[in-house]
mmCIF file of C-alpha atoms in Angstrom:
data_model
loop_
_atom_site.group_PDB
_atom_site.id
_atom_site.type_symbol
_atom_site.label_atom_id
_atom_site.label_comp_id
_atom_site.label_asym_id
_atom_site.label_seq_id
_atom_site.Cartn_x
_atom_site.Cartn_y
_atom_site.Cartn_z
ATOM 1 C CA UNK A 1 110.659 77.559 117.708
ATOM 2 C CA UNK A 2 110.671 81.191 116.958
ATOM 3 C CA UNK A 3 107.009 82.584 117.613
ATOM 4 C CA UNK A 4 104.982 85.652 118.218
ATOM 5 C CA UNK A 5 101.845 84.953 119.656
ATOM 6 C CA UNK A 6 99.176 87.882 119.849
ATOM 7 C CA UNK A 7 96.140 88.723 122.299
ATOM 8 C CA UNK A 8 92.473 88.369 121.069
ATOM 9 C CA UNK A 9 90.564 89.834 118.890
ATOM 10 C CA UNK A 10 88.203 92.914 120.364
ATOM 11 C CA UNK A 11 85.477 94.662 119.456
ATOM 12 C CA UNK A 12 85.778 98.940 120.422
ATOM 13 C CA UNK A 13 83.402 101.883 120.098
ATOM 14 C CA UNK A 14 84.454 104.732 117.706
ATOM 15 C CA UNK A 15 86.514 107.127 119.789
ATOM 16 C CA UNK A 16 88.212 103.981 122.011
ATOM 17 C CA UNK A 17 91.514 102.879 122.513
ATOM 18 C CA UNK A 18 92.483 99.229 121.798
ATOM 19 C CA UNK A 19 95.813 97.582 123.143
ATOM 20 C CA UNK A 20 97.013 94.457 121.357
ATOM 21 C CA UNK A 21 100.222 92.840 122.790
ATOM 22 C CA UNK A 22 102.799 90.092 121.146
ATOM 23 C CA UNK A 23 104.381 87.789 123.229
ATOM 24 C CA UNK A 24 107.641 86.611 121.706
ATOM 25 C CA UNK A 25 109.826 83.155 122.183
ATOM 26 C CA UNK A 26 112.521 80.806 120.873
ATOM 27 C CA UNK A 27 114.974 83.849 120.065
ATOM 28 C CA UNK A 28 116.680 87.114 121.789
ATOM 29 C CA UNK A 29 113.684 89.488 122.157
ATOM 30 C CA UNK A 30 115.921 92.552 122.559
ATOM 31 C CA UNK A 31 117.919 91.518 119.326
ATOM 32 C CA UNK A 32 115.215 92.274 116.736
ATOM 33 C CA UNK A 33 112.819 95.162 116.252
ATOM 34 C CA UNK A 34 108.954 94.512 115.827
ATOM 35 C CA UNK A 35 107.284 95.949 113.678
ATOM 36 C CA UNK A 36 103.312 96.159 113.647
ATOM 37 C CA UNK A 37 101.436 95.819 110.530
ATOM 38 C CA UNK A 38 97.709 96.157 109.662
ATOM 39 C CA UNK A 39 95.036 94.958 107.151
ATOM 40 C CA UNK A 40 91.267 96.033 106.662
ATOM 41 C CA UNK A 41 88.981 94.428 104.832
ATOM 42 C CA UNK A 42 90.038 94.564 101.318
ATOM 43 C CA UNK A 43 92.921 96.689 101.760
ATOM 44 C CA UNK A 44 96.824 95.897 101.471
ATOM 45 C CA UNK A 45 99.068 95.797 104.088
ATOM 46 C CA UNK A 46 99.878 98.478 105.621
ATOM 47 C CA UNK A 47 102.854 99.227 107.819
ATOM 48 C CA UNK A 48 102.320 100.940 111.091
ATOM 49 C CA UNK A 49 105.491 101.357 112.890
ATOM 50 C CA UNK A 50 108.192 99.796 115.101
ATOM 51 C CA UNK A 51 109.867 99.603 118.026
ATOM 52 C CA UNK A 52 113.194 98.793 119.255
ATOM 53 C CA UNK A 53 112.849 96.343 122.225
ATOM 54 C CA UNK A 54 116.373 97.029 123.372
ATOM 55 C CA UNK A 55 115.947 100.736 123.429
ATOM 56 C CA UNK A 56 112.110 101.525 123.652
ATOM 57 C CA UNK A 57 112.760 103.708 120.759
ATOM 58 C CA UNK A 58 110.373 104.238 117.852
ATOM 59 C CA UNK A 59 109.347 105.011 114.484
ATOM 60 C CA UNK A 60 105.923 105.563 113.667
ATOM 61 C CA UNK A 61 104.614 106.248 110.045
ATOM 62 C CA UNK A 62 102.899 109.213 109.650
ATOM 63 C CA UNK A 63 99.343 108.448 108.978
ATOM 64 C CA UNK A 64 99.138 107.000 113.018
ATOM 65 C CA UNK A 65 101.807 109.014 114.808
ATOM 66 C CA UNK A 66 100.037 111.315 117.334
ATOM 67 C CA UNK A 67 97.173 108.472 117.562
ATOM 68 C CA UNK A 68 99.425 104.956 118.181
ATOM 69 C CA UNK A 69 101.943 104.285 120.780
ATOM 70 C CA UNK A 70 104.071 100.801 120.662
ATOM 71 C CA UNK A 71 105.611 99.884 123.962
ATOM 72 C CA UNK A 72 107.661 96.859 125.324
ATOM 73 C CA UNK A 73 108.179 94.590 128.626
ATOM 74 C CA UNK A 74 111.405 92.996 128.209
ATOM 75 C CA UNK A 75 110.606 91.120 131.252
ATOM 76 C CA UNK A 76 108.005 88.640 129.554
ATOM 77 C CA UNK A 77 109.253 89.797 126.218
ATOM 78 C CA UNK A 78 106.243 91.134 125.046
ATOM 79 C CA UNK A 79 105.563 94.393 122.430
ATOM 80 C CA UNK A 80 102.029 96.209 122.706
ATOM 81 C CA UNK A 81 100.749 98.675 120.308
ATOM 82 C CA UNK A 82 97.870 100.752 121.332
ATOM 83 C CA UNK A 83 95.683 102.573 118.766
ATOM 84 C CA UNK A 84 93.588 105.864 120.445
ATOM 85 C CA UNK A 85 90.786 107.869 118.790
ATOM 86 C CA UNK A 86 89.042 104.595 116.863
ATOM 87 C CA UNK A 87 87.224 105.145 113.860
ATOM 88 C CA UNK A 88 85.364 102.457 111.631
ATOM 89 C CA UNK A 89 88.186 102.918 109.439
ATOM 90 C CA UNK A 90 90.376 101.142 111.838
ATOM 91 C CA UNK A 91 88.777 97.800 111.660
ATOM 92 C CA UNK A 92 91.484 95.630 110.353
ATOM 93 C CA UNK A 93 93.476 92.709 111.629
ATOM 94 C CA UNK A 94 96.464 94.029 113.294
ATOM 95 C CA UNK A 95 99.417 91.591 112.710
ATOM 96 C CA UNK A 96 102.742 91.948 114.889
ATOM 97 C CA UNK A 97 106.087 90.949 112.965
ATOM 98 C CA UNK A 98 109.542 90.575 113.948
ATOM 99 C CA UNK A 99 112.355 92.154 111.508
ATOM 100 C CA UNK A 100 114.631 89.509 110.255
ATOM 101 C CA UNK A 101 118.117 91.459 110.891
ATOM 102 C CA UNK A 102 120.219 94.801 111.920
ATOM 103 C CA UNK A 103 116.714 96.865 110.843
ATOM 104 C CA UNK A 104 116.426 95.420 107.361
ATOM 105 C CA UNK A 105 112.665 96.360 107.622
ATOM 106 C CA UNK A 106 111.239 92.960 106.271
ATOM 107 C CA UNK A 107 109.525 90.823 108.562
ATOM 108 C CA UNK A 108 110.581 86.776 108.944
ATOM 109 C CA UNK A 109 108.251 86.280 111.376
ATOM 110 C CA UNK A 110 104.662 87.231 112.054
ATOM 111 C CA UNK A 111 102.046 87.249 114.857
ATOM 112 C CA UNK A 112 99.069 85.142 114.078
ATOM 113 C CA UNK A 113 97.231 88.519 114.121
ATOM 114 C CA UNK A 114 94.416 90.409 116.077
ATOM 115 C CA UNK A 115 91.251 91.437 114.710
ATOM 116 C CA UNK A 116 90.125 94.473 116.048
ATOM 117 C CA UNK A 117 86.366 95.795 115.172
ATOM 118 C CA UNK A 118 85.489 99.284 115.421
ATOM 119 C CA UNK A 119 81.745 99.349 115.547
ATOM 120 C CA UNK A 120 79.407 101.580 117.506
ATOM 121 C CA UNK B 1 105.775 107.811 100.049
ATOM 122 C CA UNK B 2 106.935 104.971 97.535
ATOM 123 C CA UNK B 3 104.317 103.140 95.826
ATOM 124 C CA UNK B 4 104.578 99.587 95.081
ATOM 125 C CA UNK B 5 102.007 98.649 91.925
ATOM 126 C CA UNK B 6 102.091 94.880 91.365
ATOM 127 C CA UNK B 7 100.326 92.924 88.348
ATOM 128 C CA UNK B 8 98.106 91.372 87.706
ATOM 129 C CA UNK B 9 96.056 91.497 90.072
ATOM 130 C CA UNK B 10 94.977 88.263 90.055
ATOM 131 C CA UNK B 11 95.803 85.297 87.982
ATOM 132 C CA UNK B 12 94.716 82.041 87.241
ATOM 133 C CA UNK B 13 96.870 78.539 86.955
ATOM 134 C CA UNK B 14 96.730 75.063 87.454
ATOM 135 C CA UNK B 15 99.006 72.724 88.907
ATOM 136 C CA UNK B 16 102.051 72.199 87.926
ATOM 137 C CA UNK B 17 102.410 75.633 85.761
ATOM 138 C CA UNK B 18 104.951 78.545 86.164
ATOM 139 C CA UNK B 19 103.606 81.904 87.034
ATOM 140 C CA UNK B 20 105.489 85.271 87.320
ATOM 141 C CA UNK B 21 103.924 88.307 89.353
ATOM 142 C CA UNK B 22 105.416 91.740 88.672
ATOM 143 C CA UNK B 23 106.016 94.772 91.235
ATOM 144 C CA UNK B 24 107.012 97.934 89.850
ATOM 145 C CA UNK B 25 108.343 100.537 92.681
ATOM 146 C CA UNK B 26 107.809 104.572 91.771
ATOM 147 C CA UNK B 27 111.578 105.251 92.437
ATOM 148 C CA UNK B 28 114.588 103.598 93.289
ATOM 149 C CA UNK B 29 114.923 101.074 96.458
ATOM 150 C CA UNK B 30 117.869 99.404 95.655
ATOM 151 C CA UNK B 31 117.717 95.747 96.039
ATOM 152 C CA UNK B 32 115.174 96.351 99.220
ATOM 153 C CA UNK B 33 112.201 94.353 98.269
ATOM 154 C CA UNK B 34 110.824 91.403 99.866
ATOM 155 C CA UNK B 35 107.526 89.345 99.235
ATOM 156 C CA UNK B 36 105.445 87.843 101.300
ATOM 157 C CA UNK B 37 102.644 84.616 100.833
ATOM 158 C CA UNK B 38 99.955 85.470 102.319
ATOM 159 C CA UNK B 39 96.654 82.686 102.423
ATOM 160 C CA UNK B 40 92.817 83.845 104.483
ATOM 161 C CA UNK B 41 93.273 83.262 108.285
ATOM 162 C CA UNK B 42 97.070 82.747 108.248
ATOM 163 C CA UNK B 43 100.246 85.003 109.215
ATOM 164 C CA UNK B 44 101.908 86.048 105.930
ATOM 165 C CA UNK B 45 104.785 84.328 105.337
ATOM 166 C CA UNK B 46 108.000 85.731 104.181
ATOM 167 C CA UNK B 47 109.642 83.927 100.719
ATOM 168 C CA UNK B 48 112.063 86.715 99.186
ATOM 169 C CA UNK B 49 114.310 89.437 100.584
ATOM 170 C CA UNK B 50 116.685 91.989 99.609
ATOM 171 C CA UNK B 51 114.706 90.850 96.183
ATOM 172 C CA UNK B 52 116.392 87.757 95.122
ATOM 173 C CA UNK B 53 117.424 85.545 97.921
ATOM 174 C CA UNK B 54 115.628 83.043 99.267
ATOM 175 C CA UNK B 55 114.450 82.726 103.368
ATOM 176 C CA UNK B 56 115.361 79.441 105.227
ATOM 177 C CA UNK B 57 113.105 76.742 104.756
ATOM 178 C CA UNK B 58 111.238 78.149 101.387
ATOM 179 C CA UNK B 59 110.943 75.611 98.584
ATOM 180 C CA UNK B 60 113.377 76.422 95.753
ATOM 181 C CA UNK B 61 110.186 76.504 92.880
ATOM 182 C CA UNK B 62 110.236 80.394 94.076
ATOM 183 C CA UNK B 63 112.546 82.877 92.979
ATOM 184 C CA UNK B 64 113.282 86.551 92.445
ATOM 185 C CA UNK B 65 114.589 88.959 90.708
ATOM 186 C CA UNK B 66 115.387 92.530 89.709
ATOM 187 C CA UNK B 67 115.546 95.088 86.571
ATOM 188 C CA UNK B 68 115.516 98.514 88.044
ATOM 189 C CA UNK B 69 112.515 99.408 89.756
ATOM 190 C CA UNK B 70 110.771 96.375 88.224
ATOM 191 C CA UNK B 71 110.739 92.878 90.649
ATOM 192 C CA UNK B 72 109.632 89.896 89.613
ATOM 193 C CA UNK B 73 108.192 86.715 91.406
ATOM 194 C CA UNK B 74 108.393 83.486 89.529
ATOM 195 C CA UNK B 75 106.776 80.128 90.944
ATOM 196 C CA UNK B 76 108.040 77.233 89.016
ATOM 197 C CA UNK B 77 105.684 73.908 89.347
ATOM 198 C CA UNK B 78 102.728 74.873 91.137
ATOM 199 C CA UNK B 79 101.530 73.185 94.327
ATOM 200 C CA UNK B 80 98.356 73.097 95.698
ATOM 201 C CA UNK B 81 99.888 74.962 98.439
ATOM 202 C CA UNK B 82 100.985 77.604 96.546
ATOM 203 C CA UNK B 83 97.284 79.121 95.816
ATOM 204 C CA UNK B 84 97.097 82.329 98.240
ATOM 205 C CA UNK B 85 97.860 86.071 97.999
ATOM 206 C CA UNK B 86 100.954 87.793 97.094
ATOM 207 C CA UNK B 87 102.549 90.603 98.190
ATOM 208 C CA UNK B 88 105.537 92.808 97.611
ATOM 209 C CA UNK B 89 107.266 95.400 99.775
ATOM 210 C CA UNK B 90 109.772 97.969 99.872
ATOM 211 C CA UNK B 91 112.017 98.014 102.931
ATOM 212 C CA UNK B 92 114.335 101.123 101.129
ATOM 213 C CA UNK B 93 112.593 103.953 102.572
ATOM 214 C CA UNK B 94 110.369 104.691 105.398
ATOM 215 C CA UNK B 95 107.169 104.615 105.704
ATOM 216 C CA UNK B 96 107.938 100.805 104.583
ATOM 217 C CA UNK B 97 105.220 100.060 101.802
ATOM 218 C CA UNK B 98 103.399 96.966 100.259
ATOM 219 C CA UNK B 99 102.089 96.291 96.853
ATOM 220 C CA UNK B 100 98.361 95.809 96.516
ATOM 221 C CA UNK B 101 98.707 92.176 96.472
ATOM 222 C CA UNK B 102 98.351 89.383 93.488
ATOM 223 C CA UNK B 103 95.332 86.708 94.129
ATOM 224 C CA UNK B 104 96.781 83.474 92.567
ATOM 225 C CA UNK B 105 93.701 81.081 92.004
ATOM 226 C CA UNK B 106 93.524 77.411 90.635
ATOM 227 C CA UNK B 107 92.409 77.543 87.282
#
């Protein structure tokens, strides 16, 4: 069946860089962009940015470009996303999601997300 | 950016009731709006898109709809299932935003 399976959840100092990947099967990795998606505690979701597995290009929303970086191995058909210059306020669980056609931007299928803890 | 205000923000019901959750975007998107289920520990799950069709495998008790900027999300019959967190999002214009999200407990 069509999955996305992510790494584990981490725990970072403030001023680290965390990488979480998302391993996809049961569809055409390259056909679909992913799309990475957060949530801290209390918070709504918040889109981060995507990438297009076929190209390597990317799109990243403005409150994380300069400080995130989403990258791709079609080979294992895997996405990464990896978040620099950690604050506290980064603590969320980071969810991967895979866009359900052409670049409609809304996600059919999700990771099982990461949590990733910012703590010094 | 858009902003997508849902309400309530949380609601009660018991089994077997209808409830409706509102999302109101600040301008136009169009028909782009999907919403999501979302319960504690779980991937969200995707039940609407382009705001009133229905994804694969999602039971028929939910449905959307659209007046302008104002989306609705009605869940006929309650399960005990059903109980979790809603949320709405715009896919019109980038960045691609989400409501604040609708906590649907069992009354």
């Amino acid at each position: 069946q069509v999955q996305l399976v992510q790494s584990g959840a981490e725990v970072k100092k403030p001023g680290a860089s965390v990488k979480v990947s998302c391993e996809a099967s049961g569809y055409t990795f390259i056909a679909y962009y992913i799309h990475w998606v957060r949530q801290a505690p209390g918070q709504r979701l918040q889109w981060m940015g995507w990438i297009n597995p076929n190209s390597d290009d990317t799109n990243y929303a403005h409150e994380f470009q300069g400080r995130v970086t989403m990258t791709r191995d079609t080979s294992i058909s895997t996405a990464y996303m990896e978040l620099s210059r950690l604050t506290s306020d980064d603590t969320a669980v980071y969810y991967c999601a895979k866009d359900r056609g052409k670049q409609d931007n809304i996600f059919d299928i999700w990771g099982q997300g990461t949590m990733v803890t910012v703590s010094s | 950016d858009i902003q997508m205000t849902q309400s309530p923000s949380s609601v009660s019901a018991s089994v077997g009731d209808s409830v409706t959750i509102t999302c109101r975007a600040s301008q136009d998107i169009s028909r782009w709006l999907a919403w999501y289920q979302h319960k504690p520990g779980k991937a969200p799950q995707l039940l609407i898109y382009a705001a009133s069709s229905l994804q694969s495998g999602v039971p028929s008790r939910f449905s959307g709809s659209e007046s302008g900027t104002d989306f609705t999300l009605t869940i006929s019959s309650l399960q005990p299932e059903d109980f979790a967190t809603y949320y709405c999002q715009q896919a019109n214009s980038f960045p691609y935003t989400f409501g604040q999200g609708t906590k649907l407990e069992i009354k």
